[in-house]
Tab-separated table of C-alpha atoms and ligand atoms in Angstrom:
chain	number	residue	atom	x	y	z
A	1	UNK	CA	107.843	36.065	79.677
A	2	UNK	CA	105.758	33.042	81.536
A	3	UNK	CA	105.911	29.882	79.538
A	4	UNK	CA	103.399	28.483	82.498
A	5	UNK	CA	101.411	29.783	85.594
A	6	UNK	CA	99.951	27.374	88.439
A	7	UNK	CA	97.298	29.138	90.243
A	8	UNK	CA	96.076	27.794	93.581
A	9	UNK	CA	96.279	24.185	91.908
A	10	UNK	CA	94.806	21.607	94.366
A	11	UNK	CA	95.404	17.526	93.738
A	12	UNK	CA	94.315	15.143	96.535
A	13	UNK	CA	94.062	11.386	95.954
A	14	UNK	CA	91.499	9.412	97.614
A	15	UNK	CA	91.842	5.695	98.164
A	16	UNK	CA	89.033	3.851	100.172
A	17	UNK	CA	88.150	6.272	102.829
A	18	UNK	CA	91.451	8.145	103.154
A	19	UNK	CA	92.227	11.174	101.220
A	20	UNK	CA	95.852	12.110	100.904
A	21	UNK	CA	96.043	16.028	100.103
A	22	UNK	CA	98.856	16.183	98.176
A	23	UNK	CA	98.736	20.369	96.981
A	24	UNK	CA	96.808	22.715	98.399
A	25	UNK	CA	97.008	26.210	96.636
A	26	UNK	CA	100.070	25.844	94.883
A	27	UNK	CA	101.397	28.604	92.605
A	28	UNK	CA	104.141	29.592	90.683
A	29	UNK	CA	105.287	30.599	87.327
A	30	UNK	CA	107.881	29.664	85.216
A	31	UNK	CA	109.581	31.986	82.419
A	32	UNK	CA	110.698	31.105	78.830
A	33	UNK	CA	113.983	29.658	78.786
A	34	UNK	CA	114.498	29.235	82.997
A	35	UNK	CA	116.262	26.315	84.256
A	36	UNK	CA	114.459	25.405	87.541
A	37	UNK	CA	114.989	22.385	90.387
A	38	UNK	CA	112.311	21.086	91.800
A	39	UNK	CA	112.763	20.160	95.959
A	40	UNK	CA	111.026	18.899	98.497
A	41	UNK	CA	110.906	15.481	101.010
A	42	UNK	CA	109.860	12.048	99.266
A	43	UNK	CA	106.107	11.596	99.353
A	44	UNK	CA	105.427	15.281	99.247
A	45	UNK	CA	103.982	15.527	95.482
A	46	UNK	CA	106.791	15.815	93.270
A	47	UNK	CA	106.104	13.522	90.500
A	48	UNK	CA	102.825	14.361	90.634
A	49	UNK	CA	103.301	18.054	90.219
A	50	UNK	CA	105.402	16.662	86.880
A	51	UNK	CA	102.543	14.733	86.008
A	52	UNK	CA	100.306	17.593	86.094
A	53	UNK	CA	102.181	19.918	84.145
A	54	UNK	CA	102.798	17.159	81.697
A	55	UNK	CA	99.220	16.882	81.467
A	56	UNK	CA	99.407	13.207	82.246
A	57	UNK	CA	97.376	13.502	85.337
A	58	UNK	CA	94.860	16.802	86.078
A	59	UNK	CA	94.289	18.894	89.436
A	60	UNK	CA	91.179	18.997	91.513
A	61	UNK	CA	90.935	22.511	91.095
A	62	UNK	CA	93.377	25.365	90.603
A	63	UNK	CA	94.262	27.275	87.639
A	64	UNK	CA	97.211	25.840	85.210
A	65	UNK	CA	98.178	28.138	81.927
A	66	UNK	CA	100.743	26.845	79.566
A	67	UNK	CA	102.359	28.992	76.688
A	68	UNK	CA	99.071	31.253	77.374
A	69	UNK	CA	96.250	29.490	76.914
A	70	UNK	CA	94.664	27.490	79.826
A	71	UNK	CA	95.022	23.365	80.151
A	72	UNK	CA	91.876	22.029	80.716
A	73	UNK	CA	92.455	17.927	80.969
A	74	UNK	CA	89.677	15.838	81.927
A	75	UNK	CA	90.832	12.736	80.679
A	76	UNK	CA	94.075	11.134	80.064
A	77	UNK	CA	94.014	11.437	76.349
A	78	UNK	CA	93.343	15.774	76.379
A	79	UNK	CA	96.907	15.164	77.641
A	80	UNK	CA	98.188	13.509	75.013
A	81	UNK	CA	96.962	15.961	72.387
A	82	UNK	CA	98.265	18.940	74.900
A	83	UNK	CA	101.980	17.920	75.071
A	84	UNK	CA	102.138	17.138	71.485
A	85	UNK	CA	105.587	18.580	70.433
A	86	UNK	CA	105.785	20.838	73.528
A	87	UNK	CA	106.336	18.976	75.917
A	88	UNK	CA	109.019	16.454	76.584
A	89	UNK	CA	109.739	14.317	79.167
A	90	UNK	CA	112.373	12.403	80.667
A	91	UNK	CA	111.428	9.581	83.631
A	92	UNK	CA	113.927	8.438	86.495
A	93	UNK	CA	114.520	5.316	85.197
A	94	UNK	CA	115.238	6.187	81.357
A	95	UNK	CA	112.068	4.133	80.480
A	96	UNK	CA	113.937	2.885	77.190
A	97	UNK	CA	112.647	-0.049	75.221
A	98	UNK	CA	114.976	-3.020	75.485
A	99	UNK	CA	114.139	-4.251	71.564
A	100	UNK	CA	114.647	-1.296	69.930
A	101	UNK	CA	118.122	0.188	69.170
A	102	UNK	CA	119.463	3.812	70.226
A	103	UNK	CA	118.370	5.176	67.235
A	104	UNK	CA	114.909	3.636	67.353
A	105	UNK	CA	114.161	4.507	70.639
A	106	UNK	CA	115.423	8.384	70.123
A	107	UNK	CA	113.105	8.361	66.989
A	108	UNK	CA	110.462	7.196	69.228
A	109	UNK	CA	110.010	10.797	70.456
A	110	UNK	CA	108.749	11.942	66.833
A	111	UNK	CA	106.074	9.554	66.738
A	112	UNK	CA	103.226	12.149	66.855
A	113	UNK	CA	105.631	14.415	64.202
A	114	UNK	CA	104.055	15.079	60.682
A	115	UNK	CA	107.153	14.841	59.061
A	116	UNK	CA	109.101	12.952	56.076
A	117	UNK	CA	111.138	10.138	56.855
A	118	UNK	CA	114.136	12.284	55.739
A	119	UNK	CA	113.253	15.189	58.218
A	120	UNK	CA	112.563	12.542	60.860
A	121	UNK	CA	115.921	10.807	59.871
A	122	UNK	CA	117.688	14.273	60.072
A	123	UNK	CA	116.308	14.854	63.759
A	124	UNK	CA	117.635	11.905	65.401
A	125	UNK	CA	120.743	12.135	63.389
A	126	UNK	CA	121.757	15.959	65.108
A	127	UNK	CA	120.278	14.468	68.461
A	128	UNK	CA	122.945	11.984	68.262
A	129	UNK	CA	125.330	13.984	67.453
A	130	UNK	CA	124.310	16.676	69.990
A	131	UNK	CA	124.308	14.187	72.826
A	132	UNK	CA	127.757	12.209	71.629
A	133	UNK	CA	126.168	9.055	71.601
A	134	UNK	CA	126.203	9.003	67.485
A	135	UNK	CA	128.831	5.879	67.788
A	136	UNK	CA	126.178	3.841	69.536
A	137	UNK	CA	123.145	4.331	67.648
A	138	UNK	CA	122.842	0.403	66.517
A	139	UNK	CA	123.570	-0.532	70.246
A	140	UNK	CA	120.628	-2.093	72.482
A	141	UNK	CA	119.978	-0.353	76.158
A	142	UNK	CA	120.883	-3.142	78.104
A	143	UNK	CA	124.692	-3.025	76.397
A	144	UNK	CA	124.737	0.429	77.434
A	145	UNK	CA	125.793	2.254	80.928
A	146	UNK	CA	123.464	4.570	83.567
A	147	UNK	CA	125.004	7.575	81.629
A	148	UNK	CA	124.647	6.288	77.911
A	149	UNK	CA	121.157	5.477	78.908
A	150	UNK	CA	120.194	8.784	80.389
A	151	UNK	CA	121.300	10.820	76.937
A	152	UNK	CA	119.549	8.570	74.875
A	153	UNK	CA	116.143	9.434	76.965
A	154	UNK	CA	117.302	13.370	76.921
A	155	UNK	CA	117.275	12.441	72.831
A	156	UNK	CA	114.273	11.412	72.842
A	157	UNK	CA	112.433	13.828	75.040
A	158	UNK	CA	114.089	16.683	73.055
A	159	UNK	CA	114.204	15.279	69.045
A	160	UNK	CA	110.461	16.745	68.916
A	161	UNK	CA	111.893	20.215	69.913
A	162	UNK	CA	110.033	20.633	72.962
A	163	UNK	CA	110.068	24.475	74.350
A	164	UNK	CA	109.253	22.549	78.056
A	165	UNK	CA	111.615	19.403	79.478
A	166	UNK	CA	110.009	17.858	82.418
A	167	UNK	CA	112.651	15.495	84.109
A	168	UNK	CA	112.134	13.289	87.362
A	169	UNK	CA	115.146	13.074	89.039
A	170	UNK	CA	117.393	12.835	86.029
A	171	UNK	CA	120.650	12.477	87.832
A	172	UNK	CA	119.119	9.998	90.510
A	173	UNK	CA	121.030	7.053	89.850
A	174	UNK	CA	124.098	8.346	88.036
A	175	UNK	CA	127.995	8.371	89.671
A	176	UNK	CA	128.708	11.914	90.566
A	177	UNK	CA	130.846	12.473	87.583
A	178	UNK	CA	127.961	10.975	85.320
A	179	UNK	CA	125.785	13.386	87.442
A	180	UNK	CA	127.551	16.448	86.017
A	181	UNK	CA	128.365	15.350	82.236
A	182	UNK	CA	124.118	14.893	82.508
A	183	UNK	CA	123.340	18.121	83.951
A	184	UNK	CA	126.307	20.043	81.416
A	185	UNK	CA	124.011	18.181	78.842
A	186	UNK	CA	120.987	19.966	80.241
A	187	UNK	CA	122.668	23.384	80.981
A	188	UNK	CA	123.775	23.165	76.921
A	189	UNK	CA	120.257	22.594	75.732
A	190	UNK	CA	118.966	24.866	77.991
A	191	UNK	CA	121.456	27.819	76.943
A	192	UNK	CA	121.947	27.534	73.354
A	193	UNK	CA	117.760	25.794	72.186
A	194	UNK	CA	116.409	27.918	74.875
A	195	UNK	CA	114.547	25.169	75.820
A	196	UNK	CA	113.170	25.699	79.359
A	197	UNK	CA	114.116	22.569	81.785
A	198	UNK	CA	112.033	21.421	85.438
A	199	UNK	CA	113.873	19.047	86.924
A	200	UNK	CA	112.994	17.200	90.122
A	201	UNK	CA	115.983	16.788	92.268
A	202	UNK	CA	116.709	15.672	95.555
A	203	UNK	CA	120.923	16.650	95.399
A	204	UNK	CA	121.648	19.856	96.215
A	205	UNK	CA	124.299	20.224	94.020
A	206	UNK	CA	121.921	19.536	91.048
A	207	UNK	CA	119.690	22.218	92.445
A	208	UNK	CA	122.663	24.759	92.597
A	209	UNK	CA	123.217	24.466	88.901
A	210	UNK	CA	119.712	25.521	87.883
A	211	UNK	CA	118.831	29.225	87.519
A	212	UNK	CA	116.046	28.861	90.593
A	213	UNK	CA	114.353	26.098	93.216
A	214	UNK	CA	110.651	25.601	93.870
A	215	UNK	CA	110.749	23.983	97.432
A	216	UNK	CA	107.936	21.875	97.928
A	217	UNK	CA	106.168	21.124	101.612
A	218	UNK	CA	104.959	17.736	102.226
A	219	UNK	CA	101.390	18.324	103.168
B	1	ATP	N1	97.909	7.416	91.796
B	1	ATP	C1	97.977	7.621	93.113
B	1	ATP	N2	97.015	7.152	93.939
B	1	ATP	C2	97.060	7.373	95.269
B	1	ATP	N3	98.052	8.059	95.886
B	1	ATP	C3	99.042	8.531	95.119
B	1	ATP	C4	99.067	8.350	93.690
B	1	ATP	N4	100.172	8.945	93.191
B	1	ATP	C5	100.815	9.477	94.244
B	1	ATP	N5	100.141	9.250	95.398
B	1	ATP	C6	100.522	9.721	96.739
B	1	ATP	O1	100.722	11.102	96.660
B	1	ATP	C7	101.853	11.513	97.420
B	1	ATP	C8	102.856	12.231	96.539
B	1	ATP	O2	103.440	11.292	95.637
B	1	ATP	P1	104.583	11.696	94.611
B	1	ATP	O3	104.934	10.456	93.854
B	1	ATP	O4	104.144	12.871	93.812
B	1	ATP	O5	105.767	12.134	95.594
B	1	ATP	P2	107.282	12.533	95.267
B	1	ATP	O6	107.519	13.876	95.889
B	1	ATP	O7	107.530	12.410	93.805
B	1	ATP	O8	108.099	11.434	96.077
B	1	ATP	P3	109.542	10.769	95.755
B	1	ATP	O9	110.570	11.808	96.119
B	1	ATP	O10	109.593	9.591	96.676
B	1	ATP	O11	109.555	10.381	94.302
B	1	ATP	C9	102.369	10.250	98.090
B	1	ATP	O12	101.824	10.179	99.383
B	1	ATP	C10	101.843	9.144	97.217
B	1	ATP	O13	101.662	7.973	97.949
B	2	MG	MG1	108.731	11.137	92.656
């Protein structure tokens, strides 16, 4: 079953008098529950297809349905409202706050969550267990390695129980074996929440691991 269909989705960006096209008719769908890479040469609208589906940024025209109903974002904060709980996302560079502990920063994910402090206490609790990071919950990011770091922003994309992970290039600046403790990480949520995962990868060995690739062409 589609969780989301792009249909002929356009985005161009226009800065003085140039216009970059960035996608032009771009379509695809993505079931419930798939695990699919994202590919495609730097500059060629990666992110910003993320951002799109994210509902952080909005196409010039095009079609986008998300767990069937139709996105219709105008301004930046339709987007906020739209993800709410359905969306999580992890950024390349873990994007963790330096003041605020493992724990906080995983709980930071539940911030638009109606829920008790117990249940919201309960949620990052599994998460850290789930992840294996449980021993470093009081610990600061900046004591922590590339790996550590990376789980703790998988916590807190997933401790709202998202049914869609957007990640940018989650593995980018990992060690190989990091790379593939992340991505088993991944796999694991994907298989056993059913959560369905779009990654944006440049490593084809990333890309082999997912169920399917969407290769983008630099316009
Ligand atoms: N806010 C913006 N304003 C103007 N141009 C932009 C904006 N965001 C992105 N672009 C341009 O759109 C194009 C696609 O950018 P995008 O960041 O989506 O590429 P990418 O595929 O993610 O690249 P990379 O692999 O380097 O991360 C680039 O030419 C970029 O310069
Ligand atoms: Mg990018």
């Amino acid at each position: 079953m589609a969780l989301l269909i792009l249909e002929k989705i356009c985005k161009n960006f226009k800065t003085g008098n140039t216009t970059i096209i960035v996608h032009k008719d771009l379509s695809f769908t993505v079931d419930k529950g798939e695990l699919v890479a994202i590919m495609g040469k730097s500059g060629c609208g990666k992110t910003t297809l993320l951002n799109i589906l994210a509902g952080i940024d909005y196409p010039d025209s095009g079609k986008y349905v998300f767990d069937n109903s139709e996105v219709i974002i105008r301004k930046t904060n339709d987007g906020i409202k739209f993800r709410r709980n359905r969306i999580g996302v992890i950024l390349q560079h873990f994007a963790l706050i330096n003041d605020f502990t493992v724990y906080e920063n995983i709980e930071l994910g539940l911030w638009e969550a109606k829920i008790s402090k117990n249940e919201r206490r309960k949620k990052v609790n599994d998460v850290l267990e789930r992840l294996g990071i449980w021993d470093l919950r009081d610990q600061y990011p900046d004591k922590l390695s590339g790996g550590e770091k990376q789980r703790v922003a998988i916590g807190r994309a997933i401790v709202c129980e998202p049914i869609l992970v957007l990640a940018d290039e989650p593995t980018g600046s990992l060690d190989n074996e990091t790379e593939k403790e992340i991505l088993e990480i991944i796999k694991e949520l994907n298989k056993s929440l059913d959560m369905t995962f779009i990654i944006v990868t440049h490593d084809e060995e990333v890309a082999a691991c997912c169920d399917r690739t969407i290769t983008l062409q630099k316009l």
